[in-house]
Short mmCIF file of C-alpha atoms and ligand atoms in Angstrom, two decimals:
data_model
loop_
_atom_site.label_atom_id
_atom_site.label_comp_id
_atom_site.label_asym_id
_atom_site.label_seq_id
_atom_site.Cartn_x
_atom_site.Cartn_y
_atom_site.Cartn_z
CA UNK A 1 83.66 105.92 6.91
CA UNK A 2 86.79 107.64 5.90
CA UNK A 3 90.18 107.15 7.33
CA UNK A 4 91.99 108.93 9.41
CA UNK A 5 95.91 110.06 9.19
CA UNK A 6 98.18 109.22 12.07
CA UNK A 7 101.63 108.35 12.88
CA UNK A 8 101.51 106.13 15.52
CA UNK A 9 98.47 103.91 16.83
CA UNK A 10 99.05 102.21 20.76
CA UNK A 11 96.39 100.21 21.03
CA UNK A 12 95.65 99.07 24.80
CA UNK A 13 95.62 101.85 27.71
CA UNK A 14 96.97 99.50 30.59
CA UNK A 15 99.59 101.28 32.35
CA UNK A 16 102.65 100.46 29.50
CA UNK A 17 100.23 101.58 26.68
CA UNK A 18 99.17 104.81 28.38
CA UNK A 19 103.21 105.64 29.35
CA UNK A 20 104.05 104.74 25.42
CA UNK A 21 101.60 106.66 23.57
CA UNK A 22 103.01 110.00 25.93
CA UNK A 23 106.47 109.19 25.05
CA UNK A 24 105.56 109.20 21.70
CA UNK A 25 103.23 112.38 21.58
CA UNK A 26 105.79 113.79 23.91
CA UNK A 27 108.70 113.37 21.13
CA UNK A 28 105.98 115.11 18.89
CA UNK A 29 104.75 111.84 16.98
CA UNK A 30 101.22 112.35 16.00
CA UNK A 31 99.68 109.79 18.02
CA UNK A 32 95.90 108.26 18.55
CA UNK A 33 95.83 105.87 21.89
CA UNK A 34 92.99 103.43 21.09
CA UNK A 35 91.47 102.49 24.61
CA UNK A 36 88.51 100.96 26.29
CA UNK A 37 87.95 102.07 29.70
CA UNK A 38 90.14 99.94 31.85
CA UNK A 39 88.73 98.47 35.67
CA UNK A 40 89.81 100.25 38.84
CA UNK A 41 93.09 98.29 39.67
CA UNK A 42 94.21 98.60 43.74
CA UNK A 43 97.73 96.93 43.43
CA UNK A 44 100.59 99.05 43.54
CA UNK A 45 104.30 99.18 41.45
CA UNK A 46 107.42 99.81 42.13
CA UNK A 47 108.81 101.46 39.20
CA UNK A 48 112.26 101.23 39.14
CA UNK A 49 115.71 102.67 36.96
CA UNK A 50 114.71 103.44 33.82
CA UNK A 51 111.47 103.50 34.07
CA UNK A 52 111.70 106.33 36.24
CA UNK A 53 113.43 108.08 33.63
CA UNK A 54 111.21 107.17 30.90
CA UNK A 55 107.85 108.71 32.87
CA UNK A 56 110.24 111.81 34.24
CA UNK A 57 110.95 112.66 30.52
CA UNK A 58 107.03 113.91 30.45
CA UNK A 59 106.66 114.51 34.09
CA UNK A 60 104.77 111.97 36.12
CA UNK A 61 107.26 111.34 38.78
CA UNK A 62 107.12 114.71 39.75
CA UNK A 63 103.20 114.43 39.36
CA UNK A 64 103.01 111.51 42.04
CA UNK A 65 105.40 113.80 44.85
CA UNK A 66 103.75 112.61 48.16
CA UNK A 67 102.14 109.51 46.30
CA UNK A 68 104.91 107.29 45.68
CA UNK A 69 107.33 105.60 48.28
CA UNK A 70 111.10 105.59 47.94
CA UNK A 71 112.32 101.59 48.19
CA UNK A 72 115.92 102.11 50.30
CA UNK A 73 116.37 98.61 51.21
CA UNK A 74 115.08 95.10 49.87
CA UNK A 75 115.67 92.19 51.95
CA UNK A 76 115.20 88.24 51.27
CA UNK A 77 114.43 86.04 53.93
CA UNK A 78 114.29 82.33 53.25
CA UNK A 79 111.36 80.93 54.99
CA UNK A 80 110.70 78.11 53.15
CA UNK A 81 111.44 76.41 56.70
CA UNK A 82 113.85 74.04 55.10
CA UNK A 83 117.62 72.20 55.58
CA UNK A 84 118.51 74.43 52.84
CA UNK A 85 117.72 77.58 54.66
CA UNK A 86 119.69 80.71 53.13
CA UNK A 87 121.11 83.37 55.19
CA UNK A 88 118.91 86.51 54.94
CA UNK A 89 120.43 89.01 52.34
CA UNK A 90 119.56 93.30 52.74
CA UNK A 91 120.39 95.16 49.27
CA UNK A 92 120.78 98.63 50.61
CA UNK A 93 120.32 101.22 47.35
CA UNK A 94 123.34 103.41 49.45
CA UNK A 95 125.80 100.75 48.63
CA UNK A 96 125.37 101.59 44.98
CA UNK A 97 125.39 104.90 45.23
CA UNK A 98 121.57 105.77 45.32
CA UNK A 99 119.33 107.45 47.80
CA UNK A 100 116.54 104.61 46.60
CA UNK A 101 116.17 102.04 44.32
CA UNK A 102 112.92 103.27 42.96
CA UNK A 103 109.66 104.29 43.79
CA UNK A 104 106.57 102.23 44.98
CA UNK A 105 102.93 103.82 43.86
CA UNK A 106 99.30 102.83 44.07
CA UNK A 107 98.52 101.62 40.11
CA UNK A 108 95.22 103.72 40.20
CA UNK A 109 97.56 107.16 41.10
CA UNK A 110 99.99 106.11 38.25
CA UNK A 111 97.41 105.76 36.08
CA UNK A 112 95.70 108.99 37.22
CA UNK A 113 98.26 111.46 36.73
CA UNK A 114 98.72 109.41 33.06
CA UNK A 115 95.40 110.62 32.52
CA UNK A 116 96.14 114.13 33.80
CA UNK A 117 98.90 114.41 31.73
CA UNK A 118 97.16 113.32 28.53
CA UNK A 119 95.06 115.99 28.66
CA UNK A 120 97.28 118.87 28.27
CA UNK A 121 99.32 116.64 25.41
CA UNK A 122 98.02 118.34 21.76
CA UNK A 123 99.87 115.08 20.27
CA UNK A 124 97.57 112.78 21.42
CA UNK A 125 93.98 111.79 21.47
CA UNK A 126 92.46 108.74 22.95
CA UNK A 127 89.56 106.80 21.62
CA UNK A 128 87.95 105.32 23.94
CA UNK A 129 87.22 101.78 21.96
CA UNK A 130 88.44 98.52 20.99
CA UNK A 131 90.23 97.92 18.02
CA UNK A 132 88.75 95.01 16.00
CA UNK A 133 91.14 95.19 12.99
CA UNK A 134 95.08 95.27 11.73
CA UNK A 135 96.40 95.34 8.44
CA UNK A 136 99.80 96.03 7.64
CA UNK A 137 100.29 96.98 4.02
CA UNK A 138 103.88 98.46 2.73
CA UNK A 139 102.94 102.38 3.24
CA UNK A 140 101.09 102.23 6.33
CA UNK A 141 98.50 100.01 8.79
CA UNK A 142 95.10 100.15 9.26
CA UNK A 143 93.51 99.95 12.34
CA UNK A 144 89.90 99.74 12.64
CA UNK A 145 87.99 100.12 15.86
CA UNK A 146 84.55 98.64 16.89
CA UNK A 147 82.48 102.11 16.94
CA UNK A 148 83.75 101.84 13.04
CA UNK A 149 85.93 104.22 12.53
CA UNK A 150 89.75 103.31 10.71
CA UNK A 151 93.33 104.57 11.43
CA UNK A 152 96.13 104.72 8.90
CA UNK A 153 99.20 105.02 10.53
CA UNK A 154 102.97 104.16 10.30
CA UNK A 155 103.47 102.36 13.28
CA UNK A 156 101.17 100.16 15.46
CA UNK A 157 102.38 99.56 19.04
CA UNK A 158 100.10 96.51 20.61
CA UNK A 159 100.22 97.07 23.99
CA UNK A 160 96.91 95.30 24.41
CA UNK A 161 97.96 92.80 27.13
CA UNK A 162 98.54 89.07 27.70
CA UNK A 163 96.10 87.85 25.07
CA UNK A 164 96.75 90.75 22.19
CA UNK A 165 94.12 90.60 20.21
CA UNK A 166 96.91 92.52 17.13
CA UNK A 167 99.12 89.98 17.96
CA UNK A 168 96.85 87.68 17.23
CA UNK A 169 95.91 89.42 14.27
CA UNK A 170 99.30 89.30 13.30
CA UNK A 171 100.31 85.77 13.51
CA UNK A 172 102.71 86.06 16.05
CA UNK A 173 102.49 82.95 18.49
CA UNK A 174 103.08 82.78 21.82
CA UNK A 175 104.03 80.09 24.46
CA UNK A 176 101.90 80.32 27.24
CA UNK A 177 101.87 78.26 30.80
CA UNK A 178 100.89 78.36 34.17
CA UNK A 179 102.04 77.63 37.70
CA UNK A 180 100.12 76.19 40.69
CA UNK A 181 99.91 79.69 42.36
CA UNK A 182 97.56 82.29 43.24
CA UNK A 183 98.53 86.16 44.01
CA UNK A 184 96.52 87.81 46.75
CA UNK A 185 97.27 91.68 46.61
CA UNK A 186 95.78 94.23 49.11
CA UNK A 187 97.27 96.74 50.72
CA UNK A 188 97.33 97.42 54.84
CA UNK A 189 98.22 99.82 57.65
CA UNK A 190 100.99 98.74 60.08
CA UNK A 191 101.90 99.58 63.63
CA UNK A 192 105.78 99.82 62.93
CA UNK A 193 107.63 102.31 60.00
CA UNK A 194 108.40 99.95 57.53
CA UNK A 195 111.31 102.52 57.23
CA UNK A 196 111.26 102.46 53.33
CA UNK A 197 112.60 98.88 53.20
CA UNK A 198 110.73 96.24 51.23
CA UNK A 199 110.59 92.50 52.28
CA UNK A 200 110.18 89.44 50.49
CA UNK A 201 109.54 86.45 52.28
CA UNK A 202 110.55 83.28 50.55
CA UNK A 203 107.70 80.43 51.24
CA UNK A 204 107.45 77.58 49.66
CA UNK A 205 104.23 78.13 47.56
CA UNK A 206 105.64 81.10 46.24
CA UNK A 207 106.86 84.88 47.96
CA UNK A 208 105.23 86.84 49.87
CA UNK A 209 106.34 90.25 49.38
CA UNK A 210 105.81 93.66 51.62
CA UNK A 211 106.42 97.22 49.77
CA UNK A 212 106.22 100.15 51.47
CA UNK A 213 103.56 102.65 50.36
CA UNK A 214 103.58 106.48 51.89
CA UNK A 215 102.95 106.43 55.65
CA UNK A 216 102.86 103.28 57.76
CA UNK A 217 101.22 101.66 54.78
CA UNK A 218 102.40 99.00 52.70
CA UNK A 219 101.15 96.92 49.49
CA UNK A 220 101.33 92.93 49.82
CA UNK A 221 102.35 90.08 47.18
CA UNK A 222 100.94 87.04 48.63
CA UNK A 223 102.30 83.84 46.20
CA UNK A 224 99.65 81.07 47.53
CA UNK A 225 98.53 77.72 46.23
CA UNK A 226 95.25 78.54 44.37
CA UNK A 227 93.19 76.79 46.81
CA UNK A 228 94.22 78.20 49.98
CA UNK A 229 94.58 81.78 48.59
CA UNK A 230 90.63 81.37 48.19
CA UNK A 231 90.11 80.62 51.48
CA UNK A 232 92.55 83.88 53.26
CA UNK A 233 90.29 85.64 50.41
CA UNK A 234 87.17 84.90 52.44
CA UNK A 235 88.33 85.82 55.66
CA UNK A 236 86.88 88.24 57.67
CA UNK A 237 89.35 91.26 57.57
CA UNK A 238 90.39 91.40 61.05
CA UNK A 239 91.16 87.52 61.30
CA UNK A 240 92.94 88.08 57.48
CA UNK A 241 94.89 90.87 59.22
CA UNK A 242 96.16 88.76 61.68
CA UNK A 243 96.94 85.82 59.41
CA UNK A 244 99.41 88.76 57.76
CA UNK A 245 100.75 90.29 60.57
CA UNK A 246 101.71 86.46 61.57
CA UNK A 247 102.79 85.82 57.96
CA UNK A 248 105.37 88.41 58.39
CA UNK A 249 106.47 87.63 61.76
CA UNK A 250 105.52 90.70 63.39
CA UNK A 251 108.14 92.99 61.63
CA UNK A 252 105.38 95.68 60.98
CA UNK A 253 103.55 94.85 64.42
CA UNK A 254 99.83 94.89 64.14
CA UNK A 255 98.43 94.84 60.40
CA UNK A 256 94.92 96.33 59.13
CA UNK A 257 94.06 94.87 55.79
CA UNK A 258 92.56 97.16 53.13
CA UNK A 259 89.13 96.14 51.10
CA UNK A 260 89.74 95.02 48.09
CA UNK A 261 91.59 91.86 48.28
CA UNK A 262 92.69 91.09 44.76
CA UNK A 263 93.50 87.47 43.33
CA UNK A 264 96.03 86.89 40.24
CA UNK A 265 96.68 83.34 38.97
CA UNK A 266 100.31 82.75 37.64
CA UNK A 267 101.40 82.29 34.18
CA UNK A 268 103.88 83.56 31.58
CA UNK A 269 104.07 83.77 28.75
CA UNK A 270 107.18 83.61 25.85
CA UNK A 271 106.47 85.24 22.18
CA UNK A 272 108.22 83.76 19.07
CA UNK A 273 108.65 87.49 17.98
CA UNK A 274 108.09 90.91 19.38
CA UNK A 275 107.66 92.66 15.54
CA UNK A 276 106.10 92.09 12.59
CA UNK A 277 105.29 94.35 9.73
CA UNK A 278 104.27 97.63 10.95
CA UNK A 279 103.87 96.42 14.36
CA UNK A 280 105.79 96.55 17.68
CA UNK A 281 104.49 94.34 20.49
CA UNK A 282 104.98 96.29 24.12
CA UNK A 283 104.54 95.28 27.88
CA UNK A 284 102.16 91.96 28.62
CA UNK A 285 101.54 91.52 25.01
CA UNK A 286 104.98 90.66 24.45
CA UNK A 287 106.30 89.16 27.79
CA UNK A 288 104.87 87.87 31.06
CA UNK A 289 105.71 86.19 34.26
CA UNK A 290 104.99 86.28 37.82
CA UNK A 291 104.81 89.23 40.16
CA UNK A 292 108.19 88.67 41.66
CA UNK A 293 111.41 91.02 41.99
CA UNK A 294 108.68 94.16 40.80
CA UNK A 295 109.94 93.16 37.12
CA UNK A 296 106.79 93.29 34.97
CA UNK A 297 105.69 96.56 34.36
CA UNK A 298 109.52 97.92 34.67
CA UNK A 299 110.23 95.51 31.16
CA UNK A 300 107.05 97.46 29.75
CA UNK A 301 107.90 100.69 30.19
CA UNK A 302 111.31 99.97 29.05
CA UNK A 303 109.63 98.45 26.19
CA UNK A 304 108.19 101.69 25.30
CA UNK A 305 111.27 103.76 26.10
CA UNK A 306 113.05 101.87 23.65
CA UNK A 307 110.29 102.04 20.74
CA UNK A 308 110.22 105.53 20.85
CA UNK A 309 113.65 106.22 21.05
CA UNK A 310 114.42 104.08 17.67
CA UNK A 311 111.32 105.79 15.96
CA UNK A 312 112.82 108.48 17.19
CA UNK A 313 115.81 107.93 14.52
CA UNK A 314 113.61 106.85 11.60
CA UNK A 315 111.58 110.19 11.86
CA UNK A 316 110.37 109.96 8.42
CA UNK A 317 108.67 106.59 9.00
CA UNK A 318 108.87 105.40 12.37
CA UNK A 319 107.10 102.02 10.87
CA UNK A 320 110.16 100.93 9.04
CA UNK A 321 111.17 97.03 8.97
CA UNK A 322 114.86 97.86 9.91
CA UNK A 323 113.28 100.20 12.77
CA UNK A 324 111.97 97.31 14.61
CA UNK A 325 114.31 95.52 13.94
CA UNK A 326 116.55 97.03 15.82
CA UNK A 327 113.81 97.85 18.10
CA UNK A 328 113.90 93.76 18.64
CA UNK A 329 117.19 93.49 19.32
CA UNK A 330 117.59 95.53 21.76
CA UNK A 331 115.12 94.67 24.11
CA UNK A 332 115.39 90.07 23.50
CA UNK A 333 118.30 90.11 25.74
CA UNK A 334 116.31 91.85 28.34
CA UNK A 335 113.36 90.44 28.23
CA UNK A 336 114.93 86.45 27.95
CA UNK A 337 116.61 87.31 30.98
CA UNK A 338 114.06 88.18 33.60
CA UNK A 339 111.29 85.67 31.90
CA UNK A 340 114.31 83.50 32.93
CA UNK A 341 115.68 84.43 35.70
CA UNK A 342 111.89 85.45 37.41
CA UNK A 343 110.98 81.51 36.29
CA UNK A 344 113.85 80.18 37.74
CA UNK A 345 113.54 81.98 41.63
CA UNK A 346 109.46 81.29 41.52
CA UNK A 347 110.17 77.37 40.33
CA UNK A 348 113.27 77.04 43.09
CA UNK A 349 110.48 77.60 46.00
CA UNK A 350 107.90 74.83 44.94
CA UNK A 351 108.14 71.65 46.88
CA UNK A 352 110.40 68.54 45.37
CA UNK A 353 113.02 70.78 43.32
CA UNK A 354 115.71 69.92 45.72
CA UNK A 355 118.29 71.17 43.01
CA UNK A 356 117.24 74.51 42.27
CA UNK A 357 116.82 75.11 46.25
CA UNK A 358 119.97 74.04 46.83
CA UNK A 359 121.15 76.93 44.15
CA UNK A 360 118.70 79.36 45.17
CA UNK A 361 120.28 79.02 48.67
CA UNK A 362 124.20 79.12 47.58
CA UNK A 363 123.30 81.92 45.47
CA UNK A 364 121.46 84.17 48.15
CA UNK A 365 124.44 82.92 50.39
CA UNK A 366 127.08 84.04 48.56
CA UNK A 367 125.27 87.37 47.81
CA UNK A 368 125.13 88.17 51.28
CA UNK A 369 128.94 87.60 51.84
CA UNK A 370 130.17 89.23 48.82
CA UNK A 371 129.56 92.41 47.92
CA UNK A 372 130.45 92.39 44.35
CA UNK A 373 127.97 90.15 43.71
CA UNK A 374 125.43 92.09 45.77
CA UNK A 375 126.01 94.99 43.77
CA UNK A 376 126.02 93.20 40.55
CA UNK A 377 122.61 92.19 41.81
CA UNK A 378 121.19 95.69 42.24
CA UNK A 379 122.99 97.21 39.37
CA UNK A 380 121.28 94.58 37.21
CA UNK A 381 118.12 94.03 38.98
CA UNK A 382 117.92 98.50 37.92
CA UNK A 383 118.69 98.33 34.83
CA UNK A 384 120.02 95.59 32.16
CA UNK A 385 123.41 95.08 31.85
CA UNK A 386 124.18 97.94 34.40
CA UNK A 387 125.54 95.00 36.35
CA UNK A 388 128.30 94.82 34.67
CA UNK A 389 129.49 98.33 35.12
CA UNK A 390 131.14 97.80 38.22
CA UNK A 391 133.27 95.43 36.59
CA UNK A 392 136.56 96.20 34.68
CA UNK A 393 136.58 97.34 31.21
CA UNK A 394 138.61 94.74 30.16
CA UNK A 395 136.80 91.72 31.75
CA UNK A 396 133.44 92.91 30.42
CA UNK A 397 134.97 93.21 26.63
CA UNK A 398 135.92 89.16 27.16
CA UNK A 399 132.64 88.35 28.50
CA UNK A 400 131.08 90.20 25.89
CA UNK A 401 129.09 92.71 28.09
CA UNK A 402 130.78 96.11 26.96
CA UNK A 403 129.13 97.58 24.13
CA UNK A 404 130.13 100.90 24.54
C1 FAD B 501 99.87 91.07 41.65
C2 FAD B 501 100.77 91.78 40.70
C3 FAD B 501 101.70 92.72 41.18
C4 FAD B 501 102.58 93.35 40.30
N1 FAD B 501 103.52 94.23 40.78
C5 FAD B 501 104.41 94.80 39.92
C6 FAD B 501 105.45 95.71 40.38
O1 FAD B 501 105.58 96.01 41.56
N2 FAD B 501 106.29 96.25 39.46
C7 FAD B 501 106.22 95.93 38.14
O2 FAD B 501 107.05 96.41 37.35
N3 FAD B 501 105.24 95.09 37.67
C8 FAD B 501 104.35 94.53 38.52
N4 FAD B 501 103.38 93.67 38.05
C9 FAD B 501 103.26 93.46 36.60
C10 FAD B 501 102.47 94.60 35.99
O3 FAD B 501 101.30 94.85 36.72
C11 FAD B 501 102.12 94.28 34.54
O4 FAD B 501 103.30 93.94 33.85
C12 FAD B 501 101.53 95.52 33.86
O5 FAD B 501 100.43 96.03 34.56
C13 FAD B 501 101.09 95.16 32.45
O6 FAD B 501 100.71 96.34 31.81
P1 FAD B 501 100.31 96.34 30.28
O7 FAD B 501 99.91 97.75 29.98
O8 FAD B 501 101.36 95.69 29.46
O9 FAD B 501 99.05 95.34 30.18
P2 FAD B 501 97.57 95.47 30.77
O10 FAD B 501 97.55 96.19 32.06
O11 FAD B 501 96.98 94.10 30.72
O12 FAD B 501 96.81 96.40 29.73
C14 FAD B 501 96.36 95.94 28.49
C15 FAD B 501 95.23 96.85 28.06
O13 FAD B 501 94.87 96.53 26.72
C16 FAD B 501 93.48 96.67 26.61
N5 FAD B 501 93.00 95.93 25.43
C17 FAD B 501 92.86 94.57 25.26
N6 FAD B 501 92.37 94.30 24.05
C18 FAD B 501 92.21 95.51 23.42
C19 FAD B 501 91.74 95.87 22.13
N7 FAD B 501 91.31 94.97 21.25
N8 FAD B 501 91.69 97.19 21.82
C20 FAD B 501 92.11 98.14 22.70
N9 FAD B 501 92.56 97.83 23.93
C21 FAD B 501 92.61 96.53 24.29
C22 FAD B 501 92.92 96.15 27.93
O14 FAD B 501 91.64 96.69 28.17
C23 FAD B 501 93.97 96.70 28.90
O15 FAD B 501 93.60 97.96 29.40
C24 FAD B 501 102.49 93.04 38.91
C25 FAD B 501 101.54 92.12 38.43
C26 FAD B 501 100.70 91.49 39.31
C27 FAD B 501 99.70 90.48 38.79
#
């Protein structure tokens, strides 16, 4: 079979692939999306900063008008039930300026109005199969899929998901681990407004985190230990809707839960590089960790805002090594920091880690006294390094923070 000519390959249609390979096609890169048909998905996101930007820049924000919820408030309440009990903190999006921190929207309308857009985008086409093959050579890679045919292309982007099959392929290893946790996702219908504000309850097997969805409907995190998330999973709905509406201590009033109640076992996952030679790794294939702080998919999209950008400056071959190189760069810091910091807050809740609660509680207590710190939160939890913006020029040149 012969082989056909394109500039970029994204291999893996999740929700980071699919938002790549538009940037890319977007910026006029000749680009073939290589992806199966993915499963109907129920759980929501909130996107957040940048990443509602990045999916601006072609047009899906204003695409999901009426879909997606604005996030105005986000408040921690420590209910591990402790000594150690932290005060609750509110991070109100007005104290830094913004309307709302972000947006939170069903995954299946995200992904819809991905599709939508795809269509009308001459840059790109999608194949809907599996790729099978990858190898890098100095001009190009080739990427063969299983219905046969073969790709030659500048750049692959492997956006294929926790266990990348390209990284694989490419030799790039990757720590992996897991926790003792379950996520059960579903959304529900509430009595009360939720009033755009999002709450995360701290437990302690894990968070158990409300976002508001359009109307009096919001999408729930529930961090469990594996076992017992099995059994609220079997519930009958309306007993499972009361074990929620109890689980949040009434702020919503009455709860109806939503078929279909989703389960997630924890993990993460660390790689020992996110390039190799004519390959960029993006989203899950290159960094995961639990669904806490609405972190995951925000680090993939920026992921892919930050690939195309630099391919962006290497026009004439979008594949070269310097190219990711300094595609690599720029996104370790980022990516260390919430694998990090994400571990850190999930690991502080579990049972017998008297330390880290005692830091986890002098943290969240000093954050809701000082309002520096509280904005350094936000600023940072937006965007990295944004943090720092609201401090001095001169203090962030001595901590290293001011690149500009
Ligand atoms: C319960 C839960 C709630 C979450 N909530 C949030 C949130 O609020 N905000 C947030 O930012 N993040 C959130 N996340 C994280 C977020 O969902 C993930 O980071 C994101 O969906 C990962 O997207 P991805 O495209 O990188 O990977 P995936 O969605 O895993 O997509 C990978 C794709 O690659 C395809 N693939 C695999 N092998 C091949 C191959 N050989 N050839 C071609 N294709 C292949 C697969 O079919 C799949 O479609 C949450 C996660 C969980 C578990």
């Amino acid at each position: 079979m012969s082989i056909e000519r394109r500039e970029i390959a994204v291999v893996g249609g999740g929700l980071a692939g699919t938002a790549t390979a538009l940037g890319f096609a977007a910026k006029g890169f000749d680009t073939v999306l290589i992806a199966p048909e993915t499963a109907a998905d129920a759980r929501s996101s909130a996107l957040l900063g940048r990443s509602v930007a990045f999916l601006s820049e072609f047009g899906i924000m204003e695409a999901l008008a009426g879909k997606a919820a604005p996030l105005s408030v986000m408040r921690l309440v420590d209910d591990t039930g402790g000594l150690l009990r932290a005060p609750t903190v509110e991070f109100h999006a007005s104290e830094i300026g913004l309307s709302a921190f972000g947006y939170n929207v069903l995954n299946r309308d995200l992904g819809d109005a991905l599709q939508e857009r795809m269509a009308s985008e001459t840059n790109l086409e999608r194949c809907n199969a599996k790729a099978v093959g990858f190898e890098p050579g100095e001009a190009n890679a080739i990427v063969t899929l299983d219905d046969g045919s073969r790709y030659a292309v500048d750049l692959v982007v492997a956006a294929d998901g926790r266990r990348s099959p390209i990284r694989e392929a490419a030799g790039i290893s990757v720590r992996q681990w897991h926790y003792p946790q379950t996520a059960i996702v579903f959304n529900f219908e509430h009595a009360v407004d939720h009033r755009s504000v999002s709450t995360e309850f701290h437990t302690r097997s894990g968070p158990v985190t409300q976002v508001p969805l359009p109307g009096r409907r919001s999408s729930l995190v529930w961090v469990e230990d594996p076992k017992l998330a099995e059994l609220y999973a079997d519930l009958r709905l309306e007993k499972l809707s009361e074990t929620v509406a109890d689980k949040l201590h009434w702020i919503l009033g009455r709860v109806t839960v939503e078929e279909p109640i989703q389960r997630f076992p924890l993990g993460g996952a660390v790689v020992d590089r996110l390039t190799g030679d004519r390959l960029a790794l993006v989203g899950e294939a290159g960094h995961a960790f639990p669904p806490i702080g609405a972190q995951g998919l925000n680090l993939g999209l920026r992921d892919g805002e930050a690939i195309v950008r630099f391919a962006l400056e290497s026009r004439d071959d979008p594949g070269r090594r310097v190219t990711l190189l300094r595609y690599e760069a720029a996104r370790k810091a980022d990516i260390r920091s919430r694998t990090l910091g994400v571990d850190l807050l999930n690991r502080s809740l579990l049972a017998g880690m008297l330390p880290m609660q005692l830091a986890r509680s002098a943290g969240l207590a000093a954050m809701s006294r000082v309002p520096f710190l509280r904005q350094f939160a936000m600023r940072e939890g937006l965007s990295p390094g944004a943090g720092l913006m609201g401090v001095p020029r001169s203090v962030r040149k001595w901590i290293g923070g001011d690149h500009a």
